[in-house]
Coordinates of N, CA and C in Angstrom, one line a residue:
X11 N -39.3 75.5 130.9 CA -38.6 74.3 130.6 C -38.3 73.6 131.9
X12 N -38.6 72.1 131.4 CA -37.5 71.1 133.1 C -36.5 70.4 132.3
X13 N -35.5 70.6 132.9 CA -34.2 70.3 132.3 C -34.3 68.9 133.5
X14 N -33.8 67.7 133.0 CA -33.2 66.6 134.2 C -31.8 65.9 133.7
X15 N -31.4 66.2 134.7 CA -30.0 65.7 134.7 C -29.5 64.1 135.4
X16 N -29.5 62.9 134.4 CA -29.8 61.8 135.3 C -28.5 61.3 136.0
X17 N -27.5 62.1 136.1 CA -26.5 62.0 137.1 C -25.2 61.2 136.1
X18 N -25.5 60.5 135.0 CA -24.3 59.9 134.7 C -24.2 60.9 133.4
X19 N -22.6 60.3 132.7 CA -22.6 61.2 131.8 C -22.3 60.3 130.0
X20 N -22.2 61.0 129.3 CA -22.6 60.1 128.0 C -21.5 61.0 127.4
X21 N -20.6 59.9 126.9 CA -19.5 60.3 126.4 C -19.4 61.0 125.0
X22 N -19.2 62.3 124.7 CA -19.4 62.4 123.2 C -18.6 62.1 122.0
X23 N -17.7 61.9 122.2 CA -16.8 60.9 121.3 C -17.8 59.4 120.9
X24 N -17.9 59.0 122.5 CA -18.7 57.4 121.9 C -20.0 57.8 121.7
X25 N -20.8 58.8 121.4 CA -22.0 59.1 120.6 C -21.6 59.1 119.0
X26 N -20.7 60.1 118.9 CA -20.6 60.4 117.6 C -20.0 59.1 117.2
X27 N -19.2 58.5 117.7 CA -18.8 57.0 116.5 C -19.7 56.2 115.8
X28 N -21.0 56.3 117.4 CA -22.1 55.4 117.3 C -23.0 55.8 115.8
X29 N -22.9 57.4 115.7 CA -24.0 57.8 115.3 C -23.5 57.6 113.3
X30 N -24.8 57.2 112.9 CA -24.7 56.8 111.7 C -25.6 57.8 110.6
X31 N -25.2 58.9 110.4 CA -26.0 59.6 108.8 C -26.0 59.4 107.8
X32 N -27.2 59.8 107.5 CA -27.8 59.2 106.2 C -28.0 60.3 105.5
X33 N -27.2 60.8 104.7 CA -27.3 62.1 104.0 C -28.3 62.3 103.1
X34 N -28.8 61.2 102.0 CA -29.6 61.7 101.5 C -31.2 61.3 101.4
X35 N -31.4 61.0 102.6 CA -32.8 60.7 103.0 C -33.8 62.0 103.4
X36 N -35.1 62.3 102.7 CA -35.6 63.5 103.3 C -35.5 63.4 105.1
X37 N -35.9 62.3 105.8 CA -35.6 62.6 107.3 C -34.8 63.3 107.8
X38 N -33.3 63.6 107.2 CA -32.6 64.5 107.4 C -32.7 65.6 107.0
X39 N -33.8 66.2 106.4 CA -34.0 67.7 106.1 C -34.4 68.5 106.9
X40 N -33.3 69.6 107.0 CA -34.3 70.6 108.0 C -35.1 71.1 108.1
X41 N -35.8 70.9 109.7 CA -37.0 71.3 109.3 C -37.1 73.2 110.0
X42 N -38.1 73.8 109.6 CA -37.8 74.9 109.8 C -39.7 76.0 109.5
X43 N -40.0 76.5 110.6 CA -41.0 77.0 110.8 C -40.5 79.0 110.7
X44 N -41.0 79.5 109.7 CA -40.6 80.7 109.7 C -41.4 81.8 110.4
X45 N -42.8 81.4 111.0 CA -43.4 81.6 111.8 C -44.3 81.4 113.5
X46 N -42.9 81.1 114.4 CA -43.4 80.5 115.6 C -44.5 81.3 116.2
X47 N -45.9 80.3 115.8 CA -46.8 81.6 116.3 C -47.2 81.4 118.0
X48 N -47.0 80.0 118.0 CA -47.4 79.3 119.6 C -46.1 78.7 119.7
X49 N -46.4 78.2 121.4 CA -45.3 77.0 121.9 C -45.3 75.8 121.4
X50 N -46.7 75.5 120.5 CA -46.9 74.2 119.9 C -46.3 74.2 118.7
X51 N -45.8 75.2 117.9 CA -45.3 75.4 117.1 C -44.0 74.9 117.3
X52 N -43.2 74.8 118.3 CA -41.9 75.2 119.0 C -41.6 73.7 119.3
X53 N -42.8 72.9 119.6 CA -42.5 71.6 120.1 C -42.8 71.0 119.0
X54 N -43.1 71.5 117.7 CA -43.6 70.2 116.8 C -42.3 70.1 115.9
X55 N -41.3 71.0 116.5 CA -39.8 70.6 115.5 C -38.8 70.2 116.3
X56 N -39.2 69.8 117.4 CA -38.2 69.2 118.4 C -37.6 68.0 118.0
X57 N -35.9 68.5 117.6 CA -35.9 66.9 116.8 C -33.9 66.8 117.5
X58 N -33.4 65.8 117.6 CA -32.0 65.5 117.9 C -31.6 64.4 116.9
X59 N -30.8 64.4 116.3 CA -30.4 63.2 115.4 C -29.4 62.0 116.4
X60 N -29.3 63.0 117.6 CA -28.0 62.1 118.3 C -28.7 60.9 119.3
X61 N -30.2 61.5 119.6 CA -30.8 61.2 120.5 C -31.1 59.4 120.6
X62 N -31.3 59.2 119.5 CA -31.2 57.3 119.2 C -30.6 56.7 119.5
X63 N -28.9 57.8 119.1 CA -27.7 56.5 119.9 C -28.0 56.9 121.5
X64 N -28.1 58.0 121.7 CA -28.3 58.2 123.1 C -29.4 57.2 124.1
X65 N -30.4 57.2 123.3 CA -31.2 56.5 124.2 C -30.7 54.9 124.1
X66 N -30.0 54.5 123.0 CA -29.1 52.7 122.9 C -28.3 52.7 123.6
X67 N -27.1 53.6 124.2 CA -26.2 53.5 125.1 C -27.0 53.4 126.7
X68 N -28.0 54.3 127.1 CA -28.3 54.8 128.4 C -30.6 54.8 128.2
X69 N -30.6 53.7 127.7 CA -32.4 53.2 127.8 C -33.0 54.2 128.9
X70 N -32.5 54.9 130.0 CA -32.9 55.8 130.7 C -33.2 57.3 130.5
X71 N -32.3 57.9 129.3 CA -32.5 58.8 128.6 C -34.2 58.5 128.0
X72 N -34.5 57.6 127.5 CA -35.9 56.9 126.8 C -36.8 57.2 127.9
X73 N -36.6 56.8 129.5 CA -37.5 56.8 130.1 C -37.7 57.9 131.1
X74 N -36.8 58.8 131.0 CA -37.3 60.7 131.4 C -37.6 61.1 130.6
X75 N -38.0 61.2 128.9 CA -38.6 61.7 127.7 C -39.9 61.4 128.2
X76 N -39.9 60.0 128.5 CA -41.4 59.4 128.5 C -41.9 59.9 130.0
X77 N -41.5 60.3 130.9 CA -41.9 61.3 132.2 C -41.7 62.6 132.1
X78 N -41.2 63.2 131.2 CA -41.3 64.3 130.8 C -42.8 64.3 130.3
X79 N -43.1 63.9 129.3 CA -44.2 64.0 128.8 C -45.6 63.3 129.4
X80 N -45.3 62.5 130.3 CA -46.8 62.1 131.1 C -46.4 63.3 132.3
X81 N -45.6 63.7 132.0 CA -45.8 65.3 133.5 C -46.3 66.1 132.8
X82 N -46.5 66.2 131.8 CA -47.5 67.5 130.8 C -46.7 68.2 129.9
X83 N -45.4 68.0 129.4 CA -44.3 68.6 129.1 C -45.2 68.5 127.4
X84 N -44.7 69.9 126.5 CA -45.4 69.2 124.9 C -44.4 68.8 124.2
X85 N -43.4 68.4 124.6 CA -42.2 68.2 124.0 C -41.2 67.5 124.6
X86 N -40.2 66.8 124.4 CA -39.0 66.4 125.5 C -37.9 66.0 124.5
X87 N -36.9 66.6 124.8 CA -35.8 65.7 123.9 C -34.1 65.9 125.0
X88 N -33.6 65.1 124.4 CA -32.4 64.7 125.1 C -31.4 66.3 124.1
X89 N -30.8 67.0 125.2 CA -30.0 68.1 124.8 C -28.6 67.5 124.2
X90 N -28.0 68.3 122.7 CA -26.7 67.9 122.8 C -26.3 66.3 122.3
X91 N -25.2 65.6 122.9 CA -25.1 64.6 123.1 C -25.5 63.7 124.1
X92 N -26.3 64.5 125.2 CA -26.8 64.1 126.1 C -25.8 64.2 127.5
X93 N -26.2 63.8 128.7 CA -27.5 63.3 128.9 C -28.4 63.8 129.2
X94 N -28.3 65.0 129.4 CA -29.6 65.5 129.8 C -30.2 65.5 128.9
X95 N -31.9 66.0 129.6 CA -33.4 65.8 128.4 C -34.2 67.3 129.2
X96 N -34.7 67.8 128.4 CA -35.7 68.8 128.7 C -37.0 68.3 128.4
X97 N -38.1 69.1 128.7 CA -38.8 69.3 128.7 C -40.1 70.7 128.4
X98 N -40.6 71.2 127.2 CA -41.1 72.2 127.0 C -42.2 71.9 127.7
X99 N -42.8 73.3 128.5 CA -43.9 73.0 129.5 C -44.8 74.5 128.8
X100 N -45.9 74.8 128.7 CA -46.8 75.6 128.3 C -46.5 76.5 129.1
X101 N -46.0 76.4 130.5 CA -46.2 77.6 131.5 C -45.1 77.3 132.3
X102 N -44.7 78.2 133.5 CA -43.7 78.3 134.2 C -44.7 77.3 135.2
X103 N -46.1 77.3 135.4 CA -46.4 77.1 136.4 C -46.5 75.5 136.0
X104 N -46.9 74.9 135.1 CA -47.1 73.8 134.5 C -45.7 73.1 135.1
X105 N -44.3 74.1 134.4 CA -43.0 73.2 134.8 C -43.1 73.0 136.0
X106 N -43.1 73.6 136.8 CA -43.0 73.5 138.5 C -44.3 72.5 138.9
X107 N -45.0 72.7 138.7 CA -46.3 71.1 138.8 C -45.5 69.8 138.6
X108 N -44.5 69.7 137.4 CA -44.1 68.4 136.5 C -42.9 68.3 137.3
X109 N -41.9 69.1 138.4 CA -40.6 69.1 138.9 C -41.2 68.0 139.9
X110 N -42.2 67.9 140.9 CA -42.1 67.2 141.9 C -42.1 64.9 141.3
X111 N -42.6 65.3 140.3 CA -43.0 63.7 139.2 C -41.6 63.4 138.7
X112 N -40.2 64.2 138.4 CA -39.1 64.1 138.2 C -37.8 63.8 139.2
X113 N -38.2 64.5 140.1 CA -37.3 64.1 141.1 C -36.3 63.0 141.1
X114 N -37.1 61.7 141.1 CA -36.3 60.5 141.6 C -35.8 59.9 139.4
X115 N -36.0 60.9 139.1 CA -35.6 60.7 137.6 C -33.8 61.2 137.4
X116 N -33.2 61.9 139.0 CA -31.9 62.8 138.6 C -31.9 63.8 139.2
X117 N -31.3 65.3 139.0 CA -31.6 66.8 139.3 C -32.5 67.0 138.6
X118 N -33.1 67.6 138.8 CA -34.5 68.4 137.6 C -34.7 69.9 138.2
X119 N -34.5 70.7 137.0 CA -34.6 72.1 137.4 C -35.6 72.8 136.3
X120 N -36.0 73.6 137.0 CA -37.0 74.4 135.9 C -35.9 75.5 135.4
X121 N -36.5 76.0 134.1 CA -35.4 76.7 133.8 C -36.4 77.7 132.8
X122 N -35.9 78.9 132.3 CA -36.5 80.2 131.5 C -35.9 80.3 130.2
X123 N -36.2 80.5 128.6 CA -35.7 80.9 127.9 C -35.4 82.5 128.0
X124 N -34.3 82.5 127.1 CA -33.7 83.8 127.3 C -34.5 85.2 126.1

């Protein structure tokens, strides 16, 4: 993973006011894979509900997802309430390739699942 951290912070109070659920829409169903057989598997349920208001408050959140992913990442989403956004990378070596294209996006750290 590349985690980037764009240096400001996103308040979670004013996320959650912002954020508006829609309880009985299938989009809100969870989704759920009982068999992760690949990493592609892993990125094809990458999902944040918060992430919309996040990217309306801070449009910059929007544009490390989209450098996340032209750096090779198969996935990107904004963690939490934000701000930070990760990045799923196929390989350790892949993430470390995609850290030098991040840089001037914040901190950017490669990181390991546990």
């Amino acid at each position: 993973y590349v985690i980037v951290y764009p240096e400001f912070k996103l308040k979670s109070k004013i996320v959650y006011e912002q954020f508006k659920i829609v309880l009985t829409k299938e989009e809100n169903d969870i989704k759920y894979s009982k068999n992760f057989n690949n990493i592609h598997d892993v990125a094809d349920i990458l999902e944040n509900d918060l992430e919309k208001v996040g990217i309306s408050i801070c449009p910059q959140i929007g544009r490390i997802k989209e450098r996340l992913i032209e750096a090779g990442a198969l996935g990107a989403l904004m963690t939490g309430s934000g701000s930070s956004v990760f990045g799923l990378f196929k390989s350790n070596e892949h993430a470390c390739d995609a850290l030098s294209a991040l840089q001037n996006m914040g901190k950017a750290f490669v990181v390991h699942s546990l």
